[in-house]
JSON list of C-alpha atoms in Angstrom, two decimals:
[
{"chain": "A", "resi": 209, "resn": "ASN", "atom": "CA", "xyz": [13.49, -6.27, 12.81]},
{"chain": "A", "resi": 210, "resn": "ALA", "atom": "CA", "xyz": [11.95, -8.81, 10.52]},
{"chain": "A", "resi": 211, "resn": "GLY", "atom": "CA", "xyz": [9.03, -6.56, 9.63]},
{"chain": "A", "resi": 212, "resn": "VAL", "atom": "CA", "xyz": [5.32, -8.26, 7.81]},
{"chain": "A", "resi": 213, "resn": "THR", "atom": "CA", "xyz": [6.49, -11.53, 6.74]},
{"chain": "A", "resi": 214, "resn": "GLN", "atom": "CA", "xyz": [5.01, -13.82, 3.98]},
{"chain": "A", "resi": 215, "resn": "THR", "atom": "CA", "xyz": [5.69, -17.30, 2.61]},
{"chain": "A", "resi": 216, "resn": "PRO", "atom": "CA", "xyz": [6.07, -18.64, 0.19]},
{"chain": "A", "resi": 217, "resn": "LYS", "atom": "CA", "xyz": [7.37, -16.27, -1.62]},
{"chain": "A", "resi": 218, "resn": "PHE", "atom": "CA", "xyz": [6.22, -18.28, -5.25]},
{"chain": "A", "resi": 219, "resn": "ARG", "atom": "CA", "xyz": [4.03, -20.92, -6.07]},
{"chain": "A", "resi": 220, "resn": "VAL", "atom": "CA", "xyz": [2.31, -22.62, -9.58]},
{"chain": "A", "resi": 221, "resn": "LEU", "atom": "CA", "xyz": [-1.18, -24.32, -8.75]},
{"chain": "A", "resi": 222, "resn": "LYS", "atom": "CA", "xyz": [-3.05, -25.69, -11.04]},
{"chain": "A", "resi": 223, "resn": "THR", "atom": "CA", "xyz": [-6.42, -25.19, -11.42]},
{"chain": "A", "resi": 224, "resn": "GLY", "atom": "CA", "xyz": [-8.31, -26.79, -7.95]},
{"chain": "A", "resi": 225, "resn": "GLN", "atom": "CA", "xyz": [-5.35, -27.71, -5.87]},
{"chain": "A", "resi": 226, "resn": "SER", "atom": "CA", "xyz": [-5.91, -25.54, -2.80]},
{"chain": "A", "resi": 227, "resn": "MET", "atom": "CA", "xyz": [-2.93, -23.48, -0.68]},
{"chain": "A", "resi": 228, "resn": "THR", "atom": "CA", "xyz": [-2.49, -21.35, 2.33]},
{"chain": "A", "resi": 229, "resn": "LEU", "atom": "CA", "xyz": [-0.20, -18.60, 2.10]},
{"chain": "A", "resi": 230, "resn": "LEU", "atom": "CA", "xyz": [0.91, -17.08, 5.73]},
{"chain": "A", "resi": 231, "resn": "CYS", "atom": "CA", "xyz": [1.96, -13.73, 7.43]},
{"chain": "A", "resi": 232, "resn": "ALA", "atom": "CA", "xyz": [3.19, -13.13, 9.98]},
{"chain": "A", "resi": 233, "resn": "GLN", "atom": "CA", "xyz": [4.54, -9.49, 11.66]},
{"chain": "A", "resi": 234, "resn": "ASP", "atom": "CA", "xyz": [6.49, -8.20, 14.20]},
{"chain": "A", "resi": 235, "resn": "MET", "atom": "CA", "xyz": [5.09, -5.37, 15.87]},
{"chain": "A", "resi": 236, "resn": "ASN", "atom": "CA", "xyz": [2.27, -6.31, 17.32]},
{"chain": "A", "resi": 237, "resn": "HIS", "atom": "CA", "xyz": [-0.25, -4.49, 15.45]},
{"chain": "A", "resi": 238, "resn": "GLU", "atom": "CA", "xyz": [-3.82, -4.70, 15.42]},
{"chain": "A", "resi": 239, "resn": "TYR", "atom": "CA", "xyz": [-4.68, -4.31, 11.59]},
{"chain": "A", "resi": 240, "resn": "MET", "atom": "CA", "xyz": [-3.58, -6.99, 8.95]},
{"chain": "A", "resi": 241, "resn": "TYR", "atom": "CA", "xyz": [-4.26, -7.06, 5.20]},
{"chain": "A", "resi": 242, "resn": "TRP", "atom": "CA", "xyz": [-4.10, -9.68, 2.54]},
{"chain": "A", "resi": 243, "resn": "TYR", "atom": "CA", "xyz": [-4.35, -6.82, -0.62]},
{"chain": "A", "resi": 244, "resn": "ARG", "atom": "CA", "xyz": [-3.30, -8.16, -4.70]},
{"chain": "A", "resi": 245, "resn": "GLN", "atom": "CA", "xyz": [-2.20, -6.40, -7.61]},
{"chain": "A", "resi": 246, "resn": "ASP", "atom": "CA", "xyz": [-1.15, -6.86, -11.27]},
{"chain": "A", "resi": 247, "resn": "PRO", "atom": "CA", "xyz": [-0.15, -6.13, -14.21]},
{"chain": "A", "resi": 248, "resn": "GLY", "atom": "CA", "xyz": [-0.75, -2.96, -15.03]},
{"chain": "A", "resi": 249, "resn": "MET", "atom": "CA", "xyz": [-3.84, -2.14, -11.66]},
{"chain": "A", "resi": 250, "resn": "GLY", "atom": "CA", "xyz": [-2.90, -1.19, -8.03]},
{"chain": "A", "resi": 251, "resn": "LEU", "atom": "CA", "xyz": [-3.36, -2.94, -4.79]},
{"chain": "A", "resi": 252, "resn": "ARG", "atom": "CA", "xyz": [-6.67, -4.19, -4.24]},
{"chain": "A", "resi": 253, "resn": "LEU", "atom": "CA", "xyz": [-7.62, -5.16, -1.38]},
{"chain": "A", "resi": 254, "resn": "ILE", "atom": "CA", "xyz": [-8.65, -8.84, -0.29]},
{"chain": "A", "resi": 255, "resn": "HIS", "atom": "CA", "xyz": [-9.17, -9.34, 2.86]},
{"chain": "A", "resi": 256, "resn": "TYR", "atom": "CA", "xyz": [-8.15, -7.57, 6.59]},
{"chain": "A", "resi": 257, "resn": "SER", "atom": "CA", "xyz": [-8.31, -8.21, 9.55]},
{"chain": "A", "resi": 258, "resn": "VAL", "atom": "CA", "xyz": [-8.48, -5.85, 12.55]},
{"chain": "A", "resi": 259, "resn": "GLY", "atom": "CA", "xyz": [-7.55, -8.13, 15.62]},
{"chain": "A", "resi": 260, "resn": "GLU", "atom": "CA", "xyz": [-7.27, -11.65, 16.05]},
{"chain": "A", "resi": 261, "resn": "GLY", "atom": "CA", "xyz": [-10.47, -13.68, 16.26]},
{"chain": "A", "resi": 262, "resn": "THR", "atom": "CA", "xyz": [-11.70, -11.23, 13.81]},
{"chain": "A", "resi": 263, "resn": "THR", "atom": "CA", "xyz": [-11.58, -10.38, 9.46]},
{"chain": "A", "resi": 264, "resn": "ALA", "atom": "CA", "xyz": [-13.80, -8.58, 6.59]},
{"chain": "A", "resi": 265, "resn": "LYS", "atom": "CA", "xyz": [-14.33, -8.27, 3.52]},
{"chain": "A", "resi": 266, "resn": "GLY", "atom": "CA", "xyz": [-12.45, -5.87, 1.19]},
{"chain": "A", "resi": 267, "resn": "GLU", "atom": "CA", "xyz": [-13.33, -5.33, -2.32]},
{"chain": "A", "resi": 268, "resn": "VAL", "atom": "CA", "xyz": [-12.72, -8.85, -4.02]},
{"chain": "A", "resi": 269, "resn": "PRO", "atom": "CA", "xyz": [-13.05, -10.97, -1.25]},
{"chain": "A", "resi": 270, "resn": "ASP", "atom": "CA", "xyz": [-14.42, -13.73, -4.05]},
{"chain": "A", "resi": 271, "resn": "GLY", "atom": "CA", "xyz": [-11.97, -17.76, -3.94]},
{"chain": "A", "resi": 272, "resn": "TYR", "atom": "CA", "xyz": [-10.27, -16.73, -0.98]},
{"chain": "A", "resi": 273, "resn": "ASN", "atom": "CA", "xyz": [-10.38, -17.44, 2.91]},
{"chain": "A", "resi": 274, "resn": "VAL", "atom": "CA", "xyz": [-8.42, -15.75, 5.49]},
{"chain": "A", "resi": 275, "resn": "SER", "atom": "CA", "xyz": [-7.88, -16.25, 9.39]},
{"chain": "A", "resi": 276, "resn": "ARG", "atom": "CA", "xyz": [-7.00, -14.63, 12.55]},
{"chain": "A", "resi": 277, "resn": "LEU", "atom": "CA", "xyz": [-5.81, -17.14, 15.64]},
{"chain": "A", "resi": 278, "resn": "LYS", "atom": "CA", "xyz": [-2.80, -14.85, 16.66]},
{"chain": "A", "resi": 279, "resn": "LYS", "atom": "CA", "xyz": [-3.15, -11.37, 16.68]},
{"chain": "A", "resi": 280, "resn": "GLN", "atom": "CA", "xyz": [0.76, -12.02, 14.86]},
{"chain": "A", "resi": 281, "resn": "ASN", "atom": "CA", "xyz": [-0.57, -14.08, 12.45]},
{"chain": "A", "resi": 282, "resn": "PHE", "atom": "CA", "xyz": [-3.32, -13.89, 9.25]},
{"chain": "A", "resi": 283, "resn": "LEU", "atom": "CA", "xyz": [-3.00, -16.58, 6.98]},
{"chain": "A", "resi": 284, "resn": "LEU", "atom": "CA", "xyz": [-5.78, -16.14, 2.68]},
{"chain": "A", "resi": 285, "resn": "GLY", "atom": "CA", "xyz": [-6.14, -19.29, 1.02]},
{"chain": "A", "resi": 286, "resn": "LEU", "atom": "CA", "xyz": [-7.67, -20.41, -1.75]},
{"chain": "A", "resi": 287, "resn": "GLU", "atom": "CA", "xyz": [-9.87, -23.77, -1.43]},
{"chain": "A", "resi": 288, "resn": "SER", "atom": "CA", "xyz": [-10.35, -24.51, -4.91]},
{"chain": "A", "resi": 289, "resn": "ALA", "atom": "CA", "xyz": [-7.84, -22.32, -6.91]},
{"chain": "A", "resi": 290, "resn": "ALA", "atom": "CA", "xyz": [-8.39, -20.06, -10.21]},
{"chain": "A", "resi": 291, "resn": "PRO", "atom": "CA", "xyz": [-6.48, -18.81, -12.96]},
{"chain": "A", "resi": 292, "resn": "SER", "atom": "CA", "xyz": [-7.75, -15.94, -12.30]},
{"chain": "A", "resi": 293, "resn": "GLN", "atom": "CA", "xyz": [-6.06, -15.83, -8.77]},
{"chain": "A", "resi": 294, "resn": "THR", "atom": "CA", "xyz": [-2.88, -15.52, -10.36]},
{"chain": "A", "resi": 295, "resn": "SER", "atom": "CA", "xyz": [-1.38, -12.70, -9.28]},
{"chain": "A", "resi": 296, "resn": "VAL", "atom": "CA", "xyz": [1.30, -10.62, -6.33]},
{"chain": "A", "resi": 297, "resn": "TYR", "atom": "CA", "xyz": [-0.03, -10.76, -2.88]},
{"chain": "A", "resi": 298, "resn": "PHE", "atom": "CA", "xyz": [0.86, -8.27, -1.11]},
{"chain": "A", "resi": 299, "resn": "CYS", "atom": "CA", "xyz": [0.10, -8.96, 2.99]},
{"chain": "A", "resi": 300, "resn": "ALA", "atom": "CA", "xyz": [-0.27, -5.26, 4.80]},
{"chain": "A", "resi": 301, "resn": "SER", "atom": "CA", "xyz": [-0.11, -4.40, 8.75]},
{"chain": "A", "resi": 302, "resn": "SER", "atom": "CA", "xyz": [-0.56, -1.65, 10.52]},
{"chain": "A", "resi": 303, "resn": "TYR", "atom": "CA", "xyz": [-1.57, 0.05, 14.04]},
{"chain": "A", "resi": 304, "resn": "LEU", "atom": "CA", "xyz": [-4.15, 2.65, 14.90]},
{"chain": "A", "resi": 305, "resn": "ALA", "atom": "CA", "xyz": [-3.51, 5.87, 14.88]},
{"chain": "A", "resi": 306, "resn": "SER", "atom": "CA", "xyz": [-5.20, 7.99, 16.94]},
{"chain": "A", "resi": 307, "resn": "ALA", "atom": "CA", "xyz": [-5.99, 11.56, 17.06]},
{"chain": "A", "resi": 308, "resn": "ALA", "atom": "CA", "xyz": [-3.74, 12.66, 20.01]},
{"chain": "A", "resi": 309, "resn": "GLU", "atom": "CA", "xyz": [-0.98, 11.17, 17.19]},
{"chain": "A", "resi": 310, "resn": "LEU", "atom": "CA", "xyz": [-1.44, 13.66, 14.49]},
{"chain": "A", "resi": 311, "resn": "SER", "atom": "CA", "xyz": [-0.65, 11.02, 11.77]},
{"chain": "A", "resi": 312, "resn": "GLY", "atom": "CA", "xyz": [-2.78, 8.74, 9.59]},
{"chain": "A", "resi": 313, "resn": "ASN", "atom": "CA", "xyz": [-2.42, 4.98, 9.67]},
{"chain": "A", "resi": 314, "resn": "THR", "atom": "CA", "xyz": [1.33, 3.78, 8.04]},
{"chain": "A", "resi": 315, "resn": "ILE", "atom": "CA", "xyz": [1.46, 0.49, 7.09]},
{"chain": "A", "resi": 316, "resn": "TYR", "atom": "CA", "xyz": [4.28, -2.23, 6.49]},
{"chain": "A", "resi": 317, "resn": "PHE", "atom": "CA", "xyz": [3.74, -4.44, 3.87]},
{"chain": "A", "resi": 318, "resn": "GLY", "atom": "CA", "xyz": [5.74, -7.45, 3.13]},
{"chain": "A", "resi": 319, "resn": "GLU", "atom": "CA", "xyz": [8.01, -8.56, 0.10]},
{"chain": "A", "resi": 320, "resn": "GLY", "atom": "CA", "xyz": [5.34, -10.33, -1.56]},
{"chain": "A", "resi": 321, "resn": "SER", "atom": "CA", "xyz": [4.04, -14.10, -3.15]},
{"chain": "A", "resi": 322, "resn": "TRP", "atom": "CA", "xyz": [4.37, -14.57, -6.77]},
{"chain": "A", "resi": 323, "resn": "LEU", "atom": "CA", "xyz": [1.50, -17.80, -8.00]},
{"chain": "A", "resi": 324, "resn": "THR", "atom": "CA", "xyz": [1.03, -18.64, -10.82]},
{"chain": "A", "resi": 325, "resn": "VAL", "atom": "CA", "xyz": [-2.34, -20.41, -11.76]},
{"chain": "A", "resi": 326, "resn": "VAL", "atom": "CA", "xyz": [-2.25, -23.64, -14.77]},
{"chain": "B", "resi": 556, "resn": "LEU", "atom": "CA", "xyz": [-14.06, 8.46, 1.49]},
{"chain": "B", "resi": 557, "resn": "ALA", "atom": "CA", "xyz": [-11.45, 11.37, -1.08]},
{"chain": "B", "resi": 558, "resn": "LYS", "atom": "CA", "xyz": [-10.14, 9.85, -4.45]},
{"chain": "B", "resi": 559, "resn": "THR", "atom": "CA", "xyz": [-7.45, 10.43, -5.94]},
{"chain": "B", "resi": 560, "resn": "THR", "atom": "CA", "xyz": [-5.73, 12.07, -9.15]},
{"chain": "B", "resi": 561, "resn": "GLN", "atom": "CA", "xyz": [-2.32, 11.83, -9.82]},
{"chain": "B", "resi": 562, "resn": "PRO", "atom": "CA", "xyz": [-0.26, 11.28, -13.58]},
{"chain": "B", "resi": 563, "resn": "ILE", "atom": "CA", "xyz": [-0.16, 7.90, -14.89]},
{"chain": "B", "resi": 564, "resn": "SER", "atom": "CA", "xyz": [3.52, 8.24, -16.09]},
{"chain": "B", "resi": 565, "resn": "MET", "atom": "CA", "xyz": [6.17, 10.29, -15.76]},
{"chain": "B", "resi": 566, "resn": "ASP", "atom": "CA", "xyz": [10.15, 10.51, -17.35]},
{"chain": "B", "resi": 567, "resn": "SER", "atom": "CA", "xyz": [13.55, 12.13, -15.32]},
{"chain": "B", "resi": 568, "resn": "TYR", "atom": "CA", "xyz": [16.34, 12.56, -15.96]},
{"chain": "B", "resi": 569, "resn": "GLU", "atom": "CA", "xyz": [19.38, 11.54, -13.18]},
{"chain": "B", "resi": 570, "resn": "GLY", "atom": "CA", "xyz": [19.65, 15.38, -11.06]},
{"chain": "B", "resi": 571, "resn": "GLN", "atom": "CA", "xyz": [16.64, 16.78, -11.63]},
{"chain": "B", "resi": 572, "resn": "GLU", "atom": "CA", "xyz": [14.01, 17.50, -8.89]},
{"chain": "B", "resi": 573, "resn": "VAL", "atom": "CA", "xyz": [10.59, 15.77, -9.66]},
{"chain": "B", "resi": 574, "resn": "ASN", "atom": "CA", "xyz": [7.11, 16.75, -8.31]},
{"chain": "B", "resi": 575, "resn": "ILE", "atom": "CA", "xyz": [4.57, 14.29, -8.62]},
{"chain": "B", "resi": 576, "resn": "THR", "atom": "CA", "xyz": [0.49, 16.22, -7.90]},
{"chain": "B", "resi": 577, "resn": "CYS", "atom": "CA", "xyz": [-2.39, 14.46, -6.90]},
{"chain": "B", "resi": 578, "resn": "SER", "atom": "CA", "xyz": [-5.38, 16.32, -6.84]},
{"chain": "B", "resi": 579, "resn": "HIS", "atom": "CA", "xyz": [-8.21, 15.33, -3.88]},
{"chain": "B", "resi": 580, "resn": "ASN", "atom": "CA", "xyz": [-11.44, 18.32, -4.42]},
{"chain": "B", "resi": 581, "resn": "ASN", "atom": "CA", "xyz": [-13.37, 15.49, -2.07]},
{"chain": "B", "resi": 582, "resn": "ILE", "atom": "CA", "xyz": [-10.94, 15.41, 0.42]},
{"chain": "B", "resi": 583, "resn": "ALA", "atom": "CA", "xyz": [-12.75, 16.00, 4.13]},
{"chain": "B", "resi": 584, "resn": "THR", "atom": "CA", "xyz": [-11.55, 17.64, 7.49]},
{"chain": "B", "resi": 585, "resn": "ASN", "atom": "CA", "xyz": [-9.95, 15.15, 9.02]},
{"chain": "B", "resi": 586, "resn": "ASP", "atom": "CA", "xyz": [-8.46, 13.01, 6.04]},
{"chain": "B", "resi": 587, "resn": "TYR", "atom": "CA", "xyz": [-4.13, 13.00, 6.29]},
{"chain": "B", "resi": 588, "resn": "ILE", "atom": "CA", "xyz": [-2.09, 12.65, 2.68]},
{"chain": "B", "resi": 589, "resn": "THR", "atom": "CA", "xyz": [-0.09, 9.58, 2.59]},
{"chain": "B", "resi": 590, "resn": "TRP", "atom": "CA", "xyz": [2.35, 9.44, 0.18]},
{"chain": "B", "resi": 591, "resn": "TYR", "atom": "CA", "xyz": [3.83, 5.64, -0.66]},
{"chain": "B", "resi": 592, "resn": "GLN", "atom": "CA", "xyz": [6.57, 4.50, -3.03]},
{"chain": "B", "resi": 593, "resn": "GLN", "atom": "CA", "xyz": [6.58, 1.30, -4.88]},
{"chain": "B", "resi": 594, "resn": "PHE", "atom": "CA", "xyz": [9.87, -0.65, -6.03]},
{"chain": "B", "resi": 595, "resn": "PRO", "atom": "CA", "xyz": [9.21, -3.34, -9.19]},
{"chain": "B", "resi": 596, "resn": "SER", "atom": "CA", "xyz": [8.93, -6.62, -7.30]},
{"chain": "B", "resi": 597, "resn": "GLN", "atom": "CA", "xyz": [8.08, -5.59, -3.62]},
{"chain": "B", "resi": 598, "resn": "GLY", "atom": "CA", "xyz": [5.87, -4.18, -1.72]},
{"chain": "B", "resi": 599, "resn": "PRO", "atom": "CA", "xyz": [4.84, -0.18, -1.14]},
{"chain": "B", "resi": 600, "resn": "ARG", "atom": "CA", "xyz": [6.75, 1.42, 1.94]},
{"chain": "B", "resi": 601, "resn": "PHE", "atom": "CA", "xyz": [5.89, 4.31, 2.77]},
{"chain": "B", "resi": 602, "resn": "ILE", "atom": "CA", "xyz": [7.41, 7.86, 2.32]},
{"chain": "B", "resi": 603, "resn": "ILE", "atom": "CA", "xyz": [6.01, 10.55, 4.18]},
{"chain": "B", "resi": 604, "resn": "GLN", "atom": "CA", "xyz": [2.67, 12.25, 5.18]},
{"chain": "B", "resi": 605, "resn": "GLY", "atom": "CA", "xyz": [1.24, 15.43, 6.52]},
{"chain": "B", "resi": 606, "resn": "TYR", "atom": "CA", "xyz": [-1.76, 17.54, 6.64]},
{"chain": "B", "resi": 607, "resn": "LYS", "atom": "CA", "xyz": [-1.20, 21.12, 5.75]},
{"chain": "B", "resi": 608, "resn": "THR", "atom": "CA", "xyz": [0.91, 23.45, 4.60]},
{"chain": "B", "resi": 609, "resn": "LYS", "atom": "CA", "xyz": [4.75, 21.04, 4.14]},
{"chain": "B", "resi": 610, "resn": "VAL", "atom": "CA", "xyz": [6.96, 18.28, 5.63]},
{"chain": "B", "resi": 611, "resn": "THR", "atom": "CA", "xyz": [10.17, 17.47, 4.68]},
{"chain": "B", "resi": 612, "resn": "ASN", "atom": "CA", "xyz": [11.60, 14.23, 5.44]},
{"chain": "B", "resi": 613, "resn": "GLU", "atom": "CA", "xyz": [15.06, 12.74, 3.79]},
{"chain": "B", "resi": 614, "resn": "VAL", "atom": "CA", "xyz": [13.60, 11.53, 1.21]},
{"chain": "B", "resi": 615, "resn": "ALA", "atom": "CA", "xyz": [11.50, 13.21, -0.72]},
{"chain": "B", "resi": 616, "resn": "SER", "atom": "CA", "xyz": [9.18, 17.11, 0.75]},
{"chain": "B", "resi": 617, "resn": "LEU", "atom": "CA", "xyz": [4.96, 17.14, 0.07]},
{"chain": "B", "resi": 618, "resn": "PHE", "atom": "CA", "xyz": [3.77, 20.39, -0.44]},
{"chain": "B", "resi": 619, "resn": "ILE", "atom": "CA", "xyz": [-0.47, 21.02, 0.85]},
{"chain": "B", "resi": 620, "resn": "PRO", "atom": "CA", "xyz": [-1.39, 24.46, -0.28]},
{"chain": "B", "resi": 621, "resn": "ALA", "atom": "CA", "xyz": [-3.78, 25.60, 2.61]},
{"chain": "B", "resi": 622, "resn": "ASP", "atom": "CA", "xyz": [-7.03, 23.98, -0.03]},
{"chain": "B", "resi": 623, "resn": "ARG", "atom": "CA", "xyz": [-5.96, 20.95, 0.18]},
{"chain": "B", "resi": 624, "resn": "LYS", "atom": "CA", "xyz": [-7.68, 20.02, -2.38]},
{"chain": "B", "resi": 625, "resn": "SER", "atom": "CA", "xyz": [-4.52, 18.91, -4.41]},
{"chain": "B", "resi": 626, "resn": "SER", "atom": "CA", "xyz": [-0.84, 17.61, -2.13]},
{"chain": "B", "resi": 627, "resn": "THR", "atom": "CA", "xyz": [2.82, 17.69, -4.90]},
{"chain": "B", "resi": 628, "resn": "LEU", "atom": "CA", "xyz": [5.80, 14.86, -3.35]},
{"chain": "B", "resi": 629, "resn": "SER", "atom": "CA", "xyz": [8.56, 16.49, -4.05]},
{"chain": "B", "resi": 630, "resn": "LEU", "atom": "CA", "xyz": [11.98, 14.32, -5.05]},
{"chain": "B", "resi": 631, "resn": "PRO", "atom": "CA", "xyz": [15.49, 16.28, -5.02]},
{"chain": "B", "resi": 632, "resn": "ARG", "atom": "CA", "xyz": [17.29, 15.90, -7.76]},
{"chain": "B", "resi": 633, "resn": "VAL", "atom": "CA", "xyz": [16.42, 11.78, -8.49]},
{"chain": "B", "resi": 634, "resn": "SER", "atom": "CA", "xyz": [18.43, 8.54, -8.99]},
{"chain": "B", "resi": 635, "resn": "LEU", "atom": "CA", "xyz": [17.70, 5.60, -10.83]},
{"chain": "B", "resi": 636, "resn": "SER", "atom": "CA", "xyz": [17.23, 3.87, -8.15]},
{"chain": "B", "resi": 637, "resn": "ASP", "atom": "CA", "xyz": [14.22, 5.88, -7.38]},
{"chain": "B", "resi": 638, "resn": "THR", "atom": "CA", "xyz": [11.95, 4.42, -10.63]},
{"chain": "B", "resi": 639, "resn": "ALA", "atom": "CA", "xyz": [9.30, 3.20, -9.54]},
{"chain": "B", "resi": 640, "resn": "VAL", "atom": "CA", "xyz": [5.59, 3.66, -8.80]},
{"chain": "B", "resi": 641, "resn": "TYR", "atom": "CA", "xyz": [4.10, 6.22, -6.10]},
{"chain": "B", "resi": 642, "resn": "TYR", "atom": "CA", "xyz": [0.56, 6.08, -4.21]},
{"chain": "B", "resi": 643, "resn": "CYS", "atom": "CA", "xyz": [-1.32, 9.64, -3.01]},
{"chain": "B", "resi": 644, "resn": "LEU", "atom": "CA", "xyz": [-3.85, 8.08, -0.64]},
{"chain": "B", "resi": 645, "resn": "VAL", "atom": "CA", "xyz": [-6.29, 10.47, 1.48]},
{"chain": "B", "resi": 646, "resn": "ALA", "atom": "CA", "xyz": [-8.62, 8.75, 4.47]},
{"chain": "B", "resi": 647, "resn": "PRO", "atom": "CA", "xyz": [-8.98, 9.43, 8.21]},
{"chain": "B", "resi": 648, "resn": "TRP", "atom": "CA", "xyz": [-7.15, 8.88, 10.86]},
{"chain": "B", "resi": 649, "resn": "GLU", "atom": "CA", "xyz": [-8.38, 6.67, 13.21]},
{"chain": "B", "resi": 650, "resn": "THR", "atom": "CA", "xyz": [-10.12, 4.28, 10.78]},
{"chain": "B", "resi": 651, "resn": "GLY", "atom": "CA", "xyz": [-7.25, 1.48, 9.68]},
{"chain": "B", "resi": 652, "resn": "ALA", "atom": "CA", "xyz": [-6.61, 0.85, 6.08]},
{"chain": "B", "resi": 653, "resn": "ASN", "atom": "CA", "xyz": [-8.84, -1.05, 5.07]},
{"chain": "B", "resi": 654, "resn": "ASN", "atom": "CA", "xyz": [-10.26, 2.59, 4.02]},
{"chain": "B", "resi": 655, "resn": "LEU", "atom": "CA", "xyz": [-7.13, 3.76, 1.92]},
{"chain": "B", "resi": 656, "resn": "PHE", "atom": "CA", "xyz": [-7.64, 3.71, -1.89]},
{"chain": "B", "resi": 657, "resn": "PHE", "atom": "CA", "xyz": [-4.65, 3.18, -4.23]},
{"chain": "B", "resi": 658, "resn": "GLY", "atom": "CA", "xyz": [-4.75, 3.48, -7.51]},
{"chain": "B", "resi": 659, "resn": "THR", "atom": "CA", "xyz": [-2.95, 2.76, -10.41]},
{"chain": "B", "resi": 660, "resn": "GLY", "atom": "CA", "xyz": [-0.42, 5.44, -8.69]},
{"chain": "B", "resi": 661, "resn": "THR", "atom": "CA", "xyz": [2.56, 7.94, -11.21]},
{"chain": "B", "resi": 662, "resn": "ARG", "atom": "CA", "xyz": [5.35, 5.58, -12.81]},
{"chain": "B", "resi": 663, "resn": "LEU", "atom": "CA", "xyz": [8.10, 7.47, -12.72]},
{"chain": "B", "resi": 664, "resn": "THR", "atom": "CA", "xyz": [11.21, 5.95, -14.93]},
{"chain": "B", "resi": 665, "resn": "VAL", "atom": "CA", "xyz": [14.56, 7.96, -14.86]},
{"chain": "B", "resi": 666, "resn": "ILE", "atom": "CA", "xyz": [16.37, 8.21, -17.50]},
{"chain": "B", "resi": 667, "resn": "PRO", "atom": "CA", "xyz": [20.82, 8.17, -16.63]}
]
C-alpha cells in the first residue's frame, strides 16, 4: 500500500525561486494537511483541507499556498522561497472519525520532503 | 483544546520497560488520547489511542486513570529501534487533525 506519497524528497532552492511540493494519498481520506518541522521543534500545521476544493490556514501559513483540486492530491506551493522556509515538510491525511466509531482521528504521514533555501 | 505536558527527553537501557507520562489537566469529555512515534528522518506514525482505562496493542500499552488528567504510554522491553520521539495528543473525535497540536514530544534514547 502506498499510503501518503510526497515528491520531491529533497530539493535545494535559491532565494526567490518558486516550487511546488506534491502530495498524493490513496486511502480516500477527506482531510489532508501540510506540516513543517524545524530542528528541535514539533510539527507545525501550515495549511489543511477538509475536502476536494477546500483549503484553510493552519498555524504558520504565511509564504505558502495550497490547492486541493482532486481528493487524492494536496499541493503546497512556495511562491518566493526564503531561507526561513528551510525545513522538513510532511504531508498527512486522515478520515473524519465519528462518535459511532468510538475512536479519534488517526493521521497518516508521508516520508517527508527536505527543502533547503540558500 | 486540552494542552499536554510531557518530558522533553528520557533515556533507557535495552530490555527495560519505559513509561512516558503525559499530563492533560484540561481534557474534555469528548477528547481522545493518541500517541504517535517519530523515527529520525521519517514522518510520525500512530502507535495507540484510548479514551479511558487501559488499551494494549502489539506495540504498546496506554494507561488512563479514571480522572483522565494524565496518560502513560508503556513500551515493554525496549530495543535500540525504539529510539524515537513520542508525541501525546488530545483532541475530540469528530474533528480533523487541524485541531491537533503535536508539540515537541518526548525524545526517547535507548542505550545498549
